[in-house]
Amino acid sequence: MLEQIAVSSAGPSARLAARILCGRLRRPPAGNVAAVARLMTGARDERVAAMAEEALALAWGSDQKVTNRVWDTLTATPGPAWRFLLAPAPDCPHKPRVRLVTAPPDGRRVLAAALKSADPELRGATADLLRATDHPILLADFESALGSTPKPLREPMDGKLEARAVLDLALTNTHLCQPAPLGGYRAGLAIVAILKRRFDLLDSYDPASLVDELVCLDDRAFPAPAAEGYRRWLRALGPGPGRERLCELVTDGYPGALAAIADSGQEPDSPDLLPAFLFCIEQWERYDALDPDGALLENYIIKEGDDAGMYLWTVAERNGRQLPAPRGFADPGF
């Protein structure tokens, strides 16, 4: 009722209704965020719209849920919304210095708008902003969408098309082609460095985390130079945690890891891992010489417990081999 009066009326009654609605934004949890946002974009009385805009400006960034609600409501009416969201914010510590970047909505809302909004003005404005921004939340949106286990954007979309569309946009943002922009353990942006032929930047990532990322990228719709780049990097690993992780992934049956090992002949330094590794790559002569009674492989399975790669059982069944069955462990029946 209050919103209807504030939107459709003019004069004191409309302003009183608007004042009540706007006042609720100052009380946690903030209520009627969407209603106040609709006042700003659709009120008949310009003074009501101005009152709503002032209230939203004060509420913006005060709470992530409030920011998300404001965004979700305003992007339904992009004309007035962009006047608010792209208002200059000279004190903003991130680029571009506009209100939206002072406290961006999370959940990849901005990225989804840039790729999938039905409104061309909204798509263009968000894409331009994402090309220029250095805000960690917005950079993290790219990382989570490009990573090997991406979550869908906010609306259904073909996964391969989505990955390629995100990558095309990411390649235009210079802040993404930097040493580990979000820290060494978040390696989803490594694909940007690879496509820009900045292989030196891969050294800034945690080696094991980077291997985890790259071995899973073959099913993504990335351009051929990307696959050539990360496959070459995986095959050229030297001794260290990256190569050890690659060999561990062999025991889990990751096709990317198996292919890299088959092409490069790499093997682990860890004597504990070596028997399981040789078993999984089916080097039977070496395995039988190293572990003739299966004791080493049994110790590996006991030590790893639930983390022992299930691929061991797949290989055993395929080759008619019997795995040792430590006490407390059962053949999973694969």
Coordinates of C-alpha atoms in Angstrom, one line a residue:
M1 CA 0.0 0.0 0.0
L2 CA 2.8 2.5 0.9
E3 CA 4.7 1.7 -2.2
Q4 CA 1.6 2.2 -4.4
I5 CA 0.9 5.6 -2.8
A6 CA 4.6 6.7 -3.1
V7 CA 4.8 5.6 -6.8
S8 CA 1.5 6.7 -8.2
S9 CA 0.7 9.8 -6.2
A10 CA 2.3 13.2 -6.0
G11 CA 2.6 15.7 -3.2
P12 CA 2.7 15.3 0.6
S13 CA 1.0 11.9 0.7
A14 CA 3.5 10.4 -1.7
R15 CA 6.5 11.9 0.1
L16 CA 5.2 10.7 3.5
A17 CA 4.8 7.2 2.2
A18 CA 8.3 7.3 0.6
R19 CA 9.8 8.7 3.8
I20 CA 8.4 5.7 5.7
L21 CA 9.7 3.2 3.2
C22 CA 13.2 4.9 3.0
G23 CA 13.4 5.0 6.8
R24 CA 13.1 1.2 7.0
L25 CA 16.4 0.9 5.1
R26 CA 18.2 2.4 8.1
R27 CA 17.0 -0.4 10.5
P28 CA 18.8 -3.8 10.3
P29 CA 17.8 -6.0 8.7
A30 CA 17.1 -3.5 6.0
G31 CA 13.6 -4.0 4.7
N32 CA 11.8 -2.9 1.5
V33 CA 15.0 -2.5 -0.4
A34 CA 13.3 -3.5 -3.6
A35 CA 10.4 -1.2 -3.0
V36 CA 12.7 1.8 -2.5
A37 CA 14.6 0.9 -5.6
R38 CA 11.4 0.8 -7.6
L39 CA 10.5 4.3 -6.2
M40 CA 13.8 5.6 -7.6
T41 CA 13.1 4.3 -11.0
G42 CA 9.3 4.7 -11.3
A43 CA 7.9 7.3 -8.9
R44 CA 5.6 9.9 -10.5
D45 CA 6.9 12.6 -8.1
E46 CA 10.5 13.6 -8.9
R47 CA 11.0 14.5 -5.2
V48 CA 10.0 11.0 -4.2
A49 CA 12.5 9.5 -6.7
A50 CA 15.2 11.8 -5.4
M51 CA 14.4 10.8 -1.8
A52 CA 14.6 7.1 -2.7
E53 CA 17.9 7.6 -4.6
E54 CA 19.4 9.3 -1.5
A55 CA 18.3 6.4 0.7
L56 CA 19.7 3.8 -1.6
A57 CA 23.0 5.7 -1.8
L58 CA 23.3 5.5 2.0
A59 CA 22.4 1.9 2.1
W60 CA 24.6 0.8 -0.8
G61 CA 27.5 -1.2 0.5
S62 CA 26.2 -1.2 4.1
D63 CA 25.4 -4.9 3.8
Q64 CA 26.1 -7.4 1.0
K65 CA 22.5 -8.6 1.0
V66 CA 21.2 -5.1 0.7
T67 CA 23.6 -4.4 -2.2
N68 CA 22.5 -7.6 -4.0
R69 CA 18.9 -6.7 -3.6
V70 CA 19.4 -3.2 -4.9
W71 CA 21.3 -4.6 -7.9
D72 CA 18.7 -7.2 -8.7
T73 CA 15.9 -4.7 -8.6
L74 CA 17.6 -1.9 -10.5
T75 CA 18.9 -4.0 -13.4
A76 CA 15.3 -4.7 -14.3
T77 CA 15.0 -0.9 -15.3
P78 CA 18.5 -0.2 -16.6
G79 CA 18.0 3.4 -17.7
P80 CA 17.6 5.0 -14.2
A81 CA 19.6 2.2 -12.7
W82 CA 22.8 3.2 -14.5
R83 CA 22.5 6.8 -13.4
F84 CA 22.7 5.4 -9.9
L85 CA 25.1 2.6 -10.3
L86 CA 27.6 4.5 -12.5
A87 CA 27.5 7.7 -10.5
P88 CA 31.1 9.0 -10.0
A89 CA 32.8 7.9 -6.8
P90 CA 36.1 9.7 -6.7
D91 CA 37.2 8.1 -3.4
C92 CA 36.7 4.6 -4.6
P93 CA 40.0 2.7 -4.2
H94 CA 39.3 0.5 -7.3
K95 CA 38.7 1.1 -11.0
P96 CA 36.6 2.4 -12.5
R97 CA 35.7 4.9 -9.8
V98 CA 31.9 4.6 -9.8
R99 CA 29.4 3.6 -7.2
L100 CA 29.0 0.1 -8.4
V101 CA 32.7 -0.6 -7.8
T102 CA 32.7 0.8 -4.3
A103 CA 30.8 -2.3 -3.1
P104 CA 30.0 -4.7 -6.0
P105 CA 27.2 -7.2 -5.8
D106 CA 28.5 -10.8 -5.4
G107 CA 27.4 -14.1 -6.9
R108 CA 28.7 -13.1 -10.3
R109 CA 25.8 -10.8 -10.9
V110 CA 27.7 -8.3 -12.9
L111 CA 29.4 -10.9 -15.0
A112 CA 26.0 -12.6 -15.7
A113 CA 24.6 -9.2 -16.8
A114 CA 27.5 -8.6 -19.2
L115 CA 27.0 -11.9 -20.9
K116 CA 23.3 -12.7 -20.7
S117 CA 21.2 -9.6 -20.1
A118 CA 18.4 -9.1 -22.7
D119 CA 19.1 -5.4 -22.6
P120 CA 21.9 -4.4 -24.9
E121 CA 22.6 -1.2 -22.9
L122 CA 23.0 -3.2 -19.7
R123 CA 25.2 -5.8 -21.4
G124 CA 27.5 -3.1 -22.9
A125 CA 27.8 -1.1 -19.7
T126 CA 28.7 -4.1 -17.5
A127 CA 31.1 -5.4 -20.1
D128 CA 32.9 -2.1 -20.3
L129 CA 33.1 -2.0 -16.5
L130 CA 34.5 -5.5 -16.3
R131 CA 37.1 -4.7 -18.9
A132 CA 38.5 -2.0 -16.7
T133 CA 38.0 -3.1 -13.1
D134 CA 40.5 -4.3 -10.6
H135 CA 38.1 -5.0 -7.8
P136 CA 38.8 -8.3 -6.1
I137 CA 35.1 -9.4 -6.0
L138 CA 34.7 -8.8 -9.8
L139 CA 38.1 -10.5 -10.6
A140 CA 37.0 -13.4 -8.4
D141 CA 33.8 -13.7 -10.5
F142 CA 36.0 -14.3 -13.6
E143 CA 38.2 -16.8 -11.7
S144 CA 35.2 -18.9 -10.5
A145 CA 33.7 -19.0 -14.0
L146 CA 36.9 -19.9 -15.7
G147 CA 38.0 -22.5 -13.2
S148 CA 38.0 -26.2 -13.9
T149 CA 34.9 -26.8 -11.6
P150 CA 32.9 -23.6 -12.4
K151 CA 29.5 -23.0 -10.9
P152 CA 26.8 -22.0 -13.4
L153 CA 26.0 -18.3 -13.8
R154 CA 22.7 -17.1 -12.4
E155 CA 20.7 -18.4 -15.4
P156 CA 21.0 -21.6 -17.3
M157 CA 23.4 -21.4 -20.2
D158 CA 25.4 -23.9 -22.2
G159 CA 28.6 -24.5 -20.2
K160 CA 31.0 -24.5 -23.1
L161 CA 29.6 -21.3 -24.6
E162 CA 29.7 -19.7 -21.2
A163 CA 33.3 -20.6 -20.6
R164 CA 34.4 -19.2 -24.0
A165 CA 32.3 -16.0 -23.5
V166 CA 33.8 -15.4 -20.1
L167 CA 37.3 -16.0 -21.4
D168 CA 36.8 -13.6 -24.3
L169 CA 35.8 -10.9 -21.8
A170 CA 38.6 -11.8 -19.4
L171 CA 41.3 -11.4 -22.1
T172 CA 40.4 -7.7 -22.3
N173 CA 41.1 -7.0 -18.6
T174 CA 44.8 -6.3 -18.0
H175 CA 44.4 -6.8 -14.3
L176 CA 43.7 -10.5 -14.9
C177 CA 47.1 -11.1 -16.6
Q178 CA 49.1 -10.5 -13.4
P179 CA 51.0 -12.7 -11.0
A180 CA 48.3 -14.8 -9.2
P181 CA 45.7 -12.0 -9.0
L182 CA 43.7 -13.7 -6.3
G183 CA 46.5 -15.6 -4.5
G184 CA 48.5 -18.7 -5.5
Y185 CA 45.8 -21.2 -4.6
R186 CA 43.2 -19.8 -6.9
A187 CA 44.4 -20.8 -10.3
G188 CA 41.3 -20.3 -12.5
L189 CA 42.9 -17.2 -14.1
A190 CA 46.0 -19.1 -15.2
I191 CA 44.3 -19.7 -18.5
V192 CA 44.4 -16.0 -19.2
A193 CA 48.2 -16.0 -18.7
I194 CA 48.6 -19.0 -21.0
L195 CA 46.6 -17.5 -23.8
K196 CA 48.6 -14.2 -23.5
R197 CA 51.8 -16.4 -23.6
R198 CA 52.9 -15.2 -20.2
F199 CA 54.1 -18.5 -19.0
D200 CA 56.3 -16.8 -16.5
L201 CA 53.2 -15.8 -14.5
L202 CA 52.5 -19.5 -13.9
D203 CA 55.4 -19.5 -11.4
S204 CA 53.3 -17.3 -9.1
Y205 CA 50.7 -20.0 -8.5
D206 CA 51.0 -22.8 -6.0
P207 CA 52.3 -25.7 -8.2
A208 CA 50.0 -28.4 -6.9
S209 CA 46.9 -26.1 -7.2
L210 CA 47.9 -25.2 -10.7
V211 CA 48.3 -28.8 -11.7
D212 CA 44.8 -29.6 -10.3
E213 CA 43.4 -26.8 -12.4
L214 CA 45.1 -27.5 -15.7
V215 CA 44.6 -31.3 -15.9
C216 CA 40.8 -30.7 -15.9
L217 CA 40.6 -28.2 -18.7
D218 CA 40.3 -30.5 -21.7
D219 CA 36.5 -30.5 -21.6
R220 CA 36.2 -26.7 -21.6
A221 CA 35.6 -24.8 -24.8
F222 CA 38.8 -22.9 -24.7
P223 CA 40.7 -22.1 -28.0
A224 CA 43.3 -24.5 -29.3
P225 CA 46.3 -22.3 -28.3
A226 CA 45.1 -22.6 -24.6
A227 CA 45.1 -26.4 -24.7
E228 CA 48.5 -26.5 -26.4
G229 CA 49.9 -24.2 -23.8
Y230 CA 48.7 -26.0 -20.6
R231 CA 49.5 -29.4 -22.1
R232 CA 53.0 -28.4 -22.9
W233 CA 53.4 -26.9 -19.4
L234 CA 52.2 -30.1 -17.7
R235 CA 54.6 -32.2 -19.8
A236 CA 57.6 -30.1 -18.8
L237 CA 57.3 -30.1 -15.0
G238 CA 60.5 -30.5 -13.1
P239 CA 60.9 -32.2 -9.7
G240 CA 58.8 -30.7 -7.0
P241 CA 55.2 -30.5 -5.7
G242 CA 53.7 -29.9 -9.1
R243 CA 55.0 -33.1 -10.6
E244 CA 54.2 -35.0 -7.4
R245 CA 50.6 -33.8 -7.7
L246 CA 50.4 -34.8 -11.3
C247 CA 51.5 -38.3 -10.4
E248 CA 49.0 -38.4 -7.6
L249 CA 46.2 -37.5 -10.1
V250 CA 47.3 -40.5 -12.2
T251 CA 46.2 -42.8 -9.4
D252 CA 42.8 -41.1 -9.6
G253 CA 42.6 -41.8 -13.3
Y254 CA 42.5 -38.2 -14.5
P255 CA 42.8 -38.4 -18.3
G256 CA 44.8 -35.1 -18.5
A257 CA 47.3 -36.5 -16.0
L258 CA 47.5 -39.9 -17.7
A259 CA 48.1 -38.3 -21.0
A260 CA 50.8 -35.9 -19.7
I261 CA 52.7 -38.8 -18.0
A262 CA 52.4 -41.0 -21.1
D263 CA 53.9 -38.3 -23.3
S264 CA 56.6 -37.1 -20.9
G265 CA 57.7 -40.1 -18.9
Q266 CA 57.6 -38.2 -15.6
E267 CA 57.3 -40.2 -12.4
P268 CA 57.1 -39.3 -8.7
D269 CA 60.1 -38.9 -6.4
S270 CA 58.0 -40.2 -3.5
P271 CA 58.9 -43.9 -2.8
D272 CA 55.5 -44.3 -1.2
L273 CA 53.6 -43.2 -4.3
L274 CA 55.8 -45.0 -6.9
P275 CA 54.2 -48.5 -6.6
A276 CA 50.6 -47.2 -7.0
F277 CA 51.8 -44.9 -9.8
L278 CA 53.5 -47.7 -11.8
F279 CA 50.4 -49.9 -11.2
C280 CA 48.1 -47.2 -12.7
I281 CA 50.3 -46.6 -15.8
E282 CA 50.5 -50.4 -16.2
Q283 CA 54.2 -50.6 -16.3
W284 CA 54.0 -54.2 -15.1
E285 CA 57.6 -55.2 -15.5
R286 CA 58.8 -52.4 -13.3
Y287 CA 56.0 -52.7 -10.8
D288 CA 56.5 -56.5 -10.4
A289 CA 60.2 -55.9 -9.8
L290 CA 59.6 -53.2 -7.3
D291 CA 56.7 -54.8 -5.4
P292 CA 56.7 -58.6 -6.1
D293 CA 54.4 -59.5 -3.2
G294 CA 52.2 -56.4 -3.3
A295 CA 53.3 -55.2 0.2
L296 CA 54.3 -51.7 -0.9
L297 CA 51.0 -51.2 -2.6
E298 CA 49.1 -52.6 0.4
N299 CA 51.0 -50.1 2.6
Y300 CA 50.1 -47.3 0.2
I301 CA 46.4 -48.2 0.3
I302 CA 46.4 -48.4 4.2
K303 CA 48.2 -45.1 4.5
E304 CA 45.9 -43.3 2.0
G305 CA 42.7 -44.8 3.3
D306 CA 39.7 -43.2 1.5
D307 CA 42.1 -41.1 -0.5
A308 CA 43.6 -44.1 -2.2
G309 CA 42.7 -43.6 -5.9
M310 CA 39.8 -45.6 -7.1
Y311 CA 41.5 -45.9 -10.5
L312 CA 43.7 -48.6 -8.9
W313 CA 40.6 -50.9 -8.9
T314 CA 39.8 -50.0 -12.5
V315 CA 43.3 -50.9 -13.7
A316 CA 43.3 -54.1 -11.7
E317 CA 40.0 -55.3 -13.2
R318 CA 41.1 -54.3 -16.7
N319 CA 44.3 -56.3 -16.4
G320 CA 43.0 -59.3 -14.4
R321 CA 45.2 -58.3 -11.4
Q322 CA 44.4 -58.8 -7.8
L323 CA 44.8 -55.8 -5.5
P324 CA 46.0 -56.4 -1.9
A325 CA 43.0 -56.1 0.4
P326 CA 44.1 -54.6 3.7
R327 CA 42.1 -55.3 6.8
G328 CA 39.1 -53.0 6.9
F329 CA 39.1 -52.3 3.2
A330 CA 36.8 -53.9 0.7
D331 CA 37.0 -54.1 -3.1
P332 CA 34.6 -51.4 -4.2
G333 CA 33.3 -53.6 -6.9
F334 CA 34.0 -51.4 -9.9

